[in-house]
Short mmCIF file of N, CA and C in Angstrom, two decimals:
data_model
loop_
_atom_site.label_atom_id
_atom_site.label_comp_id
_atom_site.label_asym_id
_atom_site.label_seq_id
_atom_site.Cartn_x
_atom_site.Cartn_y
_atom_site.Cartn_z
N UNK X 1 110.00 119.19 149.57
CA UNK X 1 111.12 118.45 149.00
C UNK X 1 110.93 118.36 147.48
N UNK X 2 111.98 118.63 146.28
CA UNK X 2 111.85 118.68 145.24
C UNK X 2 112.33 117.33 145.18
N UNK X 3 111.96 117.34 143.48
CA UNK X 3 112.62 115.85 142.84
C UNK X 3 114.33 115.68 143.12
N UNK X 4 114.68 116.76 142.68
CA UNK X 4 116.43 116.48 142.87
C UNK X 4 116.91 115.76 144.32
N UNK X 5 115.98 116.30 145.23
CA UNK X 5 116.51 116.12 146.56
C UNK X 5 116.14 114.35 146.44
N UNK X 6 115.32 114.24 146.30
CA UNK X 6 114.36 112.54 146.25
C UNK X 6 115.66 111.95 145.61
N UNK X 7 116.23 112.29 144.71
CA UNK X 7 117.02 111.30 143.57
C UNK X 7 118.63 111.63 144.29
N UNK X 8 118.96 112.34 144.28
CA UNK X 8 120.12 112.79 145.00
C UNK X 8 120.84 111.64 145.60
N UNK X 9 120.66 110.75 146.79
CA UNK X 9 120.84 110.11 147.59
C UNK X 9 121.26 108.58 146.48
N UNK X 10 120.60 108.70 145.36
CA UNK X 10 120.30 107.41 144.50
C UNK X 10 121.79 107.79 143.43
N UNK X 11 122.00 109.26 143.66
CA UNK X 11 122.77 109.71 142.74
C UNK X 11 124.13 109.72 142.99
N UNK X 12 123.98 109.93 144.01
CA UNK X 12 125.58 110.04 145.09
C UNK X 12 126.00 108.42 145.21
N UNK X 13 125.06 107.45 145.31
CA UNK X 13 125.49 106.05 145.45
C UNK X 13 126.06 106.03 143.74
N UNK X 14 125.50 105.83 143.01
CA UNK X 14 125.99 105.96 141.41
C UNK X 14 127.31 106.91 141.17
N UNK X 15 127.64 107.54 142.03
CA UNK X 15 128.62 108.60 141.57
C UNK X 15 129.91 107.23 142.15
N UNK X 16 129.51 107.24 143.55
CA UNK X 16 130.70 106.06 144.43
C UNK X 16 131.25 104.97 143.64
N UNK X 17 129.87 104.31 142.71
CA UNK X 17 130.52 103.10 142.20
C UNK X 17 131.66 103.49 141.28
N UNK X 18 131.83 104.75 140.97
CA UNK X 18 133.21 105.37 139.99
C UNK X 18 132.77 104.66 138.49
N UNK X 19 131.25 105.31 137.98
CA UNK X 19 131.11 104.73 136.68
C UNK X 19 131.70 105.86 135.83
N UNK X 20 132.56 105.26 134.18
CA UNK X 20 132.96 106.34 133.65
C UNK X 20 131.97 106.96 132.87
N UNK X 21 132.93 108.54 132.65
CA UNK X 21 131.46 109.42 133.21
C UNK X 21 130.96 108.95 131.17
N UNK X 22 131.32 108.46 130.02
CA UNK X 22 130.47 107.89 129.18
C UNK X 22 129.36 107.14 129.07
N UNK X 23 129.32 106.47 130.52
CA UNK X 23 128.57 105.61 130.47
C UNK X 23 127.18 106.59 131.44
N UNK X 24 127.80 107.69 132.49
CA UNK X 24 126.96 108.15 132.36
C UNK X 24 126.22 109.12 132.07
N UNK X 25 126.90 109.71 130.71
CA UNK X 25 126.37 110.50 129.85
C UNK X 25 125.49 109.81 128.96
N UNK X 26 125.92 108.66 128.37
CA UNK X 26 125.37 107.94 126.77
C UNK X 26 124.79 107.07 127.25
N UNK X 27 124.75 106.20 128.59
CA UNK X 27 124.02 105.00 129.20
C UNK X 27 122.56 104.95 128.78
N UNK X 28 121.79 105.93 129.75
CA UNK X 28 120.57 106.19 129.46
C UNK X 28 120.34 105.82 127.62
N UNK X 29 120.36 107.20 127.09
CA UNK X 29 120.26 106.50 125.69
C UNK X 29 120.65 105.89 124.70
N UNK X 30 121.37 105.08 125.26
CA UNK X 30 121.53 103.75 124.78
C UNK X 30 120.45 102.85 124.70
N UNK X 31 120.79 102.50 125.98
CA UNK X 31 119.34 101.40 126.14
C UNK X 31 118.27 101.37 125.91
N UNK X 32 117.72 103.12 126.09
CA UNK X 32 116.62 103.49 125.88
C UNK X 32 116.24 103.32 124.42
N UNK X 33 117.28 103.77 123.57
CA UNK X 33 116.96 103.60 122.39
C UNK X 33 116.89 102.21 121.61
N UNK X 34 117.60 101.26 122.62
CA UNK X 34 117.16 99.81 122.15
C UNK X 34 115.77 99.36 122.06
N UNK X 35 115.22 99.86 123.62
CA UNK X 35 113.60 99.33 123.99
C UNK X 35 112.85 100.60 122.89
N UNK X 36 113.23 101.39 122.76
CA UNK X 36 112.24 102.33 121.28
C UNK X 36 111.96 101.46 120.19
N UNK X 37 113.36 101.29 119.75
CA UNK X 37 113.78 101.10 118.54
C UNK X 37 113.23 99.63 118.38
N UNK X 38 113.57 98.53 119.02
CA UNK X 38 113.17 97.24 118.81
C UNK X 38 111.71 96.91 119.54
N UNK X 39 111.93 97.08 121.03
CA UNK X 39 110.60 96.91 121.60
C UNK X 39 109.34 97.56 120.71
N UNK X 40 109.60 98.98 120.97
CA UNK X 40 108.16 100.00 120.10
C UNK X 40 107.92 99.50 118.92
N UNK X 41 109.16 99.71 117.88
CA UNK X 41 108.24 99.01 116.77
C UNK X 41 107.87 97.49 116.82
N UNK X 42 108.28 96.73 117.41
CA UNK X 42 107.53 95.37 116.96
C UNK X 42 106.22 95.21 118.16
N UNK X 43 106.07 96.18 119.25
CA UNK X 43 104.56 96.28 119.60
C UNK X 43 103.60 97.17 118.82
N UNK X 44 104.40 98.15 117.79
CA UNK X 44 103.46 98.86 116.98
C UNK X 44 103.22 97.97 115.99
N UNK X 45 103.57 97.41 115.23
CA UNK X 45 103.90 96.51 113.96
C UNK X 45 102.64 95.36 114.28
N UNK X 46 102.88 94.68 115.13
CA UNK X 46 102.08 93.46 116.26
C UNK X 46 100.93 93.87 116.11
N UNK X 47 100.22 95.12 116.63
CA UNK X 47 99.79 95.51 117.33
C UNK X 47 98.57 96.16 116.00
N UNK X 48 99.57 96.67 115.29
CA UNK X 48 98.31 96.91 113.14
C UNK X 48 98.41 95.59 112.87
N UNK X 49 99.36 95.00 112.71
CA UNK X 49 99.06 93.74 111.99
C UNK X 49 97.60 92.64 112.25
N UNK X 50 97.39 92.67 113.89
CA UNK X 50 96.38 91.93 114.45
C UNK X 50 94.99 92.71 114.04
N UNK X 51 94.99 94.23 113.47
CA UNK X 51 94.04 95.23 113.61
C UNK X 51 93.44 94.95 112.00
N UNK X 52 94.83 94.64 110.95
CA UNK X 52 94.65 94.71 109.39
C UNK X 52 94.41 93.81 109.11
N UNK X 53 94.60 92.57 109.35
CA UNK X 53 94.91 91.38 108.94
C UNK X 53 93.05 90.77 108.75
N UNK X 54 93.11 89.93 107.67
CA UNK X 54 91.41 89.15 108.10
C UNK X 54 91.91 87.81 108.26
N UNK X 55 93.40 87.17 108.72
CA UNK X 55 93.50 85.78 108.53
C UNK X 55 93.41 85.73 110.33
N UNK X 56 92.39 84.87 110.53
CA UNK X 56 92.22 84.66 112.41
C UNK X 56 93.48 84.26 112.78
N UNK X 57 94.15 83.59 112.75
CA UNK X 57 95.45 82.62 113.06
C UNK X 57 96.40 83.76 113.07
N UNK X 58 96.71 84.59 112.38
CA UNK X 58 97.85 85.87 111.88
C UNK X 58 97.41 87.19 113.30
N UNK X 59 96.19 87.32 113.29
CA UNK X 59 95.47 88.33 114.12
C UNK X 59 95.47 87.48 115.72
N UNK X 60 95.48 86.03 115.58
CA UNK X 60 95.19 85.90 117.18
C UNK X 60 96.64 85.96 117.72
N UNK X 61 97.91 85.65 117.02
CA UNK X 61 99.34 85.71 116.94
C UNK X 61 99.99 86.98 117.31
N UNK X 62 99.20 87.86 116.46
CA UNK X 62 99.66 89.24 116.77
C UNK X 62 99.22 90.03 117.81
N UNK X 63 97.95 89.52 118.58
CA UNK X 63 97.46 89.92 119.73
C UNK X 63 98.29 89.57 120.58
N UNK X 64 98.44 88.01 120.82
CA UNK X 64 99.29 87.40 121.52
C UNK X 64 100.91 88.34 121.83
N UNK X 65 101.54 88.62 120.79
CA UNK X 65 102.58 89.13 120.66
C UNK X 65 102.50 90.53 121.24
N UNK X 66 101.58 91.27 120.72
CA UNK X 66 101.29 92.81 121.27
C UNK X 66 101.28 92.88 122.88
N UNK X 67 100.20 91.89 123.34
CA UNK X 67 100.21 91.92 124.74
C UNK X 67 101.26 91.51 125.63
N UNK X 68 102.30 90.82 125.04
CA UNK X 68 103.29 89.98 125.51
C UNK X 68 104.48 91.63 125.50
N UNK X 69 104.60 92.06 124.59
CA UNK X 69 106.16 92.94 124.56
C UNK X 69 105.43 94.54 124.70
N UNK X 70 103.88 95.12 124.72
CA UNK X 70 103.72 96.16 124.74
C UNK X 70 104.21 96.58 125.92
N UNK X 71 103.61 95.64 127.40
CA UNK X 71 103.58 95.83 128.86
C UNK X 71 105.26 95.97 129.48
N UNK X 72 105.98 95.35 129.00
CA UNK X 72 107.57 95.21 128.81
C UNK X 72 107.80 96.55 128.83
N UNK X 73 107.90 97.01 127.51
CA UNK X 73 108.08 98.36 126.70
C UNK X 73 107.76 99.05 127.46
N UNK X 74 106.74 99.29 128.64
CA UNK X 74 106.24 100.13 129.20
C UNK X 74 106.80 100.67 130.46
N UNK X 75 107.11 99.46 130.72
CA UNK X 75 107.56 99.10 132.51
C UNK X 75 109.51 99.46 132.06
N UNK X 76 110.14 98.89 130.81
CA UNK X 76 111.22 99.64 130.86
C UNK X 76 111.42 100.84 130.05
N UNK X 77 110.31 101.71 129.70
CA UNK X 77 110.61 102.99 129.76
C UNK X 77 110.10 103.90 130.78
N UNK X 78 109.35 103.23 132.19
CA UNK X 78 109.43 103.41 133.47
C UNK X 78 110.65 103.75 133.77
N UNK X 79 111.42 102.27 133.55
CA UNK X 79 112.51 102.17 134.67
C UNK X 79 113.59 103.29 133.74
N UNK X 80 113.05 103.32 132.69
CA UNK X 80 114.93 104.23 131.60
C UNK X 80 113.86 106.17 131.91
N UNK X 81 113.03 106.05 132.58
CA UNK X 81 112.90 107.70 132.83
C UNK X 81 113.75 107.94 134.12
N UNK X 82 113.21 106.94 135.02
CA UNK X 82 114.40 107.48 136.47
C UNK X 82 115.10 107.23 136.52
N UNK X 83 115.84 106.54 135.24
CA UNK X 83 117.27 106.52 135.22
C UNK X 83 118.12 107.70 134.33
N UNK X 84 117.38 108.06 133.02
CA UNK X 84 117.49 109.06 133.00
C UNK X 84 117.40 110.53 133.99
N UNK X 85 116.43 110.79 135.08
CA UNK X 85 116.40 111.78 135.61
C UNK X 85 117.71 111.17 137.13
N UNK X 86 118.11 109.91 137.15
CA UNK X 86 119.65 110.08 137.63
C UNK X 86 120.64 110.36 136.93
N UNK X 87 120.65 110.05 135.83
CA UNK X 87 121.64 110.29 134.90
C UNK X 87 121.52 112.43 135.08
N UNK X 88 120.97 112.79 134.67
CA UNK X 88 121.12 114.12 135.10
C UNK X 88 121.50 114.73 136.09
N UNK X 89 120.77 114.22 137.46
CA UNK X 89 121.42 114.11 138.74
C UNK X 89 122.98 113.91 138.77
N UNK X 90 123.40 112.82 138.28
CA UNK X 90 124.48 112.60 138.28
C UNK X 90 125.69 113.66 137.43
N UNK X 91 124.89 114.02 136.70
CA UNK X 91 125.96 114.83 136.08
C UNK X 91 125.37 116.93 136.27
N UNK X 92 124.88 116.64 137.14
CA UNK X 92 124.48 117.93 137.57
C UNK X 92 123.57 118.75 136.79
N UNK X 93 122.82 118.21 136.20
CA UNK X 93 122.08 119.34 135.06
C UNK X 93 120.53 119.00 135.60
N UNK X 94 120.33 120.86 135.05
CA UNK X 94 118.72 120.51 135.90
C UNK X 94 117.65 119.47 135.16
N UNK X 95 116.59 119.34 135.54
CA UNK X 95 115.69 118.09 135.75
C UNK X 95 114.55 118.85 134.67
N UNK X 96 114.10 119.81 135.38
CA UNK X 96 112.73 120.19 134.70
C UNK X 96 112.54 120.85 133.51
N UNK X 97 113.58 121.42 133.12
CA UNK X 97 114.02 122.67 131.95
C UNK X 97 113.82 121.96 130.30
N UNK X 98 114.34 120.87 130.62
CA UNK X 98 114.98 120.14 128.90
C UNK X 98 113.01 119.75 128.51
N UNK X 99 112.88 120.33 126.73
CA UNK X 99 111.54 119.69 126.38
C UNK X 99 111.84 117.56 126.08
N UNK X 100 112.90 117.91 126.79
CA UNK X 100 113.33 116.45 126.37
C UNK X 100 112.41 115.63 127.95
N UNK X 101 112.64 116.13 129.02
CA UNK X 101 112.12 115.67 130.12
C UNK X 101 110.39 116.28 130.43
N UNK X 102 110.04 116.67 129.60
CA UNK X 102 108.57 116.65 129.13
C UNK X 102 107.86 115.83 128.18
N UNK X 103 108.66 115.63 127.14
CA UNK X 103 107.83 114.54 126.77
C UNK X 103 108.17 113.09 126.86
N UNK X 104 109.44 112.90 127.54
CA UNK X 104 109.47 111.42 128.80
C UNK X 104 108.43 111.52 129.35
N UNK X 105 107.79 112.78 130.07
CA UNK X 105 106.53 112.45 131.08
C UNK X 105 105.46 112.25 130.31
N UNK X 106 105.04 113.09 129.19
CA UNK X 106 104.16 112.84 128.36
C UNK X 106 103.89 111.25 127.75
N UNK X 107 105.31 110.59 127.11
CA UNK X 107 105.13 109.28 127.06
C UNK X 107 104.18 108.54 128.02
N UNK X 108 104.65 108.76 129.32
CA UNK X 108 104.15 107.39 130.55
C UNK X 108 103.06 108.21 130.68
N UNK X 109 102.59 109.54 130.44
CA UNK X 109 101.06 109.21 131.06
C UNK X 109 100.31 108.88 129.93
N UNK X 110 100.59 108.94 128.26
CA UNK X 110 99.80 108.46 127.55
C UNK X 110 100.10 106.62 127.48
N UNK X 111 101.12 106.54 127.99
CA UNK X 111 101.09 104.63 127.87
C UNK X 111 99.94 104.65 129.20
N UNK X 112 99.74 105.29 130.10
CA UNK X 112 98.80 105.04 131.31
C UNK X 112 97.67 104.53 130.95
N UNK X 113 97.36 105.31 130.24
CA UNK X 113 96.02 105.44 129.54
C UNK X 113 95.79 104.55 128.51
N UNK X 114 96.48 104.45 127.69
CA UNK X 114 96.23 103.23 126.88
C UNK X 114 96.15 102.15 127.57
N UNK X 115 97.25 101.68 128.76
CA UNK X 115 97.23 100.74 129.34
C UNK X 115 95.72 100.39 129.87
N UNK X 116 95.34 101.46 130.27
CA UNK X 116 94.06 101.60 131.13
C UNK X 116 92.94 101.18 129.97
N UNK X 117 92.65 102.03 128.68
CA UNK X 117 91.91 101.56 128.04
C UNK X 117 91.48 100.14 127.62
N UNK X 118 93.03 99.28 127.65
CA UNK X 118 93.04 97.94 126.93
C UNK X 118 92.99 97.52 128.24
N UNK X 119 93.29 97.72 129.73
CA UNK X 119 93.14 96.43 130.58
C UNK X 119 91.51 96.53 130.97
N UNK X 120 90.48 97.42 130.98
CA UNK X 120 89.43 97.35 130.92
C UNK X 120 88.85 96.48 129.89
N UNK X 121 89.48 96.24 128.97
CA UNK X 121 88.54 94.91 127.37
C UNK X 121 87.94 95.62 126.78
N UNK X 122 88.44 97.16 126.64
CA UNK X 122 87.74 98.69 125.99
C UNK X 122 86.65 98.18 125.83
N UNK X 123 86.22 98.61 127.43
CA UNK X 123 84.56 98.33 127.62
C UNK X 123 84.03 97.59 126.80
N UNK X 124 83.95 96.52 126.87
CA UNK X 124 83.37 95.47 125.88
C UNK X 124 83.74 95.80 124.46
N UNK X 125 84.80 95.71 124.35
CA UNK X 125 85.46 95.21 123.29
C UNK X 125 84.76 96.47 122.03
N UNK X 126 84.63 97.82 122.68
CA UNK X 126 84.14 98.78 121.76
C UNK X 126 85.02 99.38 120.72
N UNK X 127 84.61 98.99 119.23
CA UNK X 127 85.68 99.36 118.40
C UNK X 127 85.98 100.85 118.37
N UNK X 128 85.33 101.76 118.88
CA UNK X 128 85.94 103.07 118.62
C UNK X 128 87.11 102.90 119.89
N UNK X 129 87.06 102.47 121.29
CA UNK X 129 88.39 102.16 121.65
C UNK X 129 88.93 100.97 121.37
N UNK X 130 89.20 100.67 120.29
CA UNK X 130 90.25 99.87 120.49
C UNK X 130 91.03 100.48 119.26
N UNK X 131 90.16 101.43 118.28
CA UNK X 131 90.95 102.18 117.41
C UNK X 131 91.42 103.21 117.89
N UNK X 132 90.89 103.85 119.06
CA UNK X 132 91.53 105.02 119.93
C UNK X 132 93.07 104.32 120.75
N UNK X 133 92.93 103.33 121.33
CA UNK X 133 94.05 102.64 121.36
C UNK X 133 95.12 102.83 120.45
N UNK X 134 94.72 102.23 119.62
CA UNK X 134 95.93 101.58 118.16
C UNK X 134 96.90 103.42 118.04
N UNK X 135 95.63 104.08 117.49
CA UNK X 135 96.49 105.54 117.33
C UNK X 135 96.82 106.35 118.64
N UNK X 136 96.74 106.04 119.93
CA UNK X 136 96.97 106.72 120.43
C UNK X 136 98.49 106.07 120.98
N UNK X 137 98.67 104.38 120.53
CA UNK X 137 99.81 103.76 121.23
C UNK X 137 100.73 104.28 119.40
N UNK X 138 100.18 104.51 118.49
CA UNK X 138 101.07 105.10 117.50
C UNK X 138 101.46 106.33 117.75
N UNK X 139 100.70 107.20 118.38
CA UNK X 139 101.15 108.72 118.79
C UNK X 139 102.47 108.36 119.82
N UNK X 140 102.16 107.60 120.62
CA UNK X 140 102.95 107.29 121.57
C UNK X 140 104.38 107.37 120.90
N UNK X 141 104.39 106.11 119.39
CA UNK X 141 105.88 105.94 118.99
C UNK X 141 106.62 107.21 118.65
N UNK X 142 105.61 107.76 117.80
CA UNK X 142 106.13 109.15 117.17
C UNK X 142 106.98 110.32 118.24
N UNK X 143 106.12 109.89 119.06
CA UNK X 143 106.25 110.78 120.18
C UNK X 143 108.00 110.54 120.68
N UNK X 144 108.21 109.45 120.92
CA UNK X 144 109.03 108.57 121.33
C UNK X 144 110.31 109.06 120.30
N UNK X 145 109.71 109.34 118.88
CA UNK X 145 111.11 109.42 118.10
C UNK X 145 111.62 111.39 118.17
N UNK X 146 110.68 111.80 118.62
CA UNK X 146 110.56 112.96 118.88
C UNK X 146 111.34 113.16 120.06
N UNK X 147 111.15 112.70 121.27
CA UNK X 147 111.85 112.21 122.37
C UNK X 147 113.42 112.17 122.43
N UNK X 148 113.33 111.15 121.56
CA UNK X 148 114.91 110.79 121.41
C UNK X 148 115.73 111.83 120.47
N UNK X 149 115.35 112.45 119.25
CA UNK X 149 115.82 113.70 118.69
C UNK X 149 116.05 114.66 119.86
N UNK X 150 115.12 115.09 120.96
CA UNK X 150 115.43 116.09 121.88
C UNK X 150 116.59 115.48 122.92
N UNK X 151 116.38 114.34 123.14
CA UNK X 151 117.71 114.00 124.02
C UNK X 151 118.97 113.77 123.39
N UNK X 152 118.69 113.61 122.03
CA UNK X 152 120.39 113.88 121.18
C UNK X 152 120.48 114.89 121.41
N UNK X 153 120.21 115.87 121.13
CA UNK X 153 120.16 117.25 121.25
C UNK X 153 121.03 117.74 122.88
N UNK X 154 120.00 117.29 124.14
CA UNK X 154 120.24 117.64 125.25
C UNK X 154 121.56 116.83 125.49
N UNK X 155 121.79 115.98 125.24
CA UNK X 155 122.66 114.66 125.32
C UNK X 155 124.54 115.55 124.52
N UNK X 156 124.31 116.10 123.10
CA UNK X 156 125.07 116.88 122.88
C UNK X 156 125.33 118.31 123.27
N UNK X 157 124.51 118.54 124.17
CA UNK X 157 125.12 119.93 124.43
C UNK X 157 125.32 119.72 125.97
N UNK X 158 125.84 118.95 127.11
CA UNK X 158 126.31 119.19 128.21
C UNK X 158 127.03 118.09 128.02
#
């Protein structure tokens, strides 16, 4: 059983509710580009600030904050990939082809990993991970704006 077939069933219910078809062409990145755009940077921002800063009070704030909206960010660009790969479903275009639906996957397995690094306490609190962290959740953004250039792209041409 391929992916299409898995989503299909999820796709055909979405087709019934009679959404217009703008919403499900541009839906996906829309939203998506809200949780980039606002979520990403203020967990990247959060996230140096707590790393640069030498005032304790400014750094324990920005930890606070990082941990609070990174995990968010994560879990809804979970939920905006399989909605994106319905959104395709829905409008019939293949799944695996676009470099746009490669580095969606690329995103979530490097948030995996970061996730993974920081819910361990990077092994006792070891500064080479927690600076492997910082740049690898910055690769992440870049990545992310890279992302979204390829889905304008894919987004304008079907």
């Amino acid at each position: 059983m391929d992916i299409r077939q898995i989503i299909q069933p999820i796709a055909d219910q979405v087709n019934q509710l009679g959404t217009p078809e703008v919403v499900n062409h541009w839906g996906h990145p829309f939203f998506m580009s809200i949780v980039i755009l606002a979520m990403g940077s203020f967990a990247g921002i959060a996230g140096w600030k707590a790393r640069l800063t030498s005032d304790v009070e400014v750094e324990a704030k920005s930890r606070a904050d990082h941990r609070k909206v990174a995990p968010l960010m994560s879990i809804f660009l979970a939920l905006g990939y399989s909605g994106g790969l319905i959104s395709l479903v829905v409008q019939d275009q293949p799944l695996l082809e676009s470099p746009h639906f490669w580095t969606g996957s690329a995103v979530l397995i490097l948030l995996a990993i970061n996730a993974l690094i920081s819910y361990t306490g990077f092994f006792g609190d070891k500064v080479a991970l927690r600076t492997t962290h910082a740049y690898v959740g910055s690769g992440i953004l870049a990545l992310l704006l890279i992302h979204a250039a390829l889905g304008l792209k894919l987004g304008l041409a079907i």
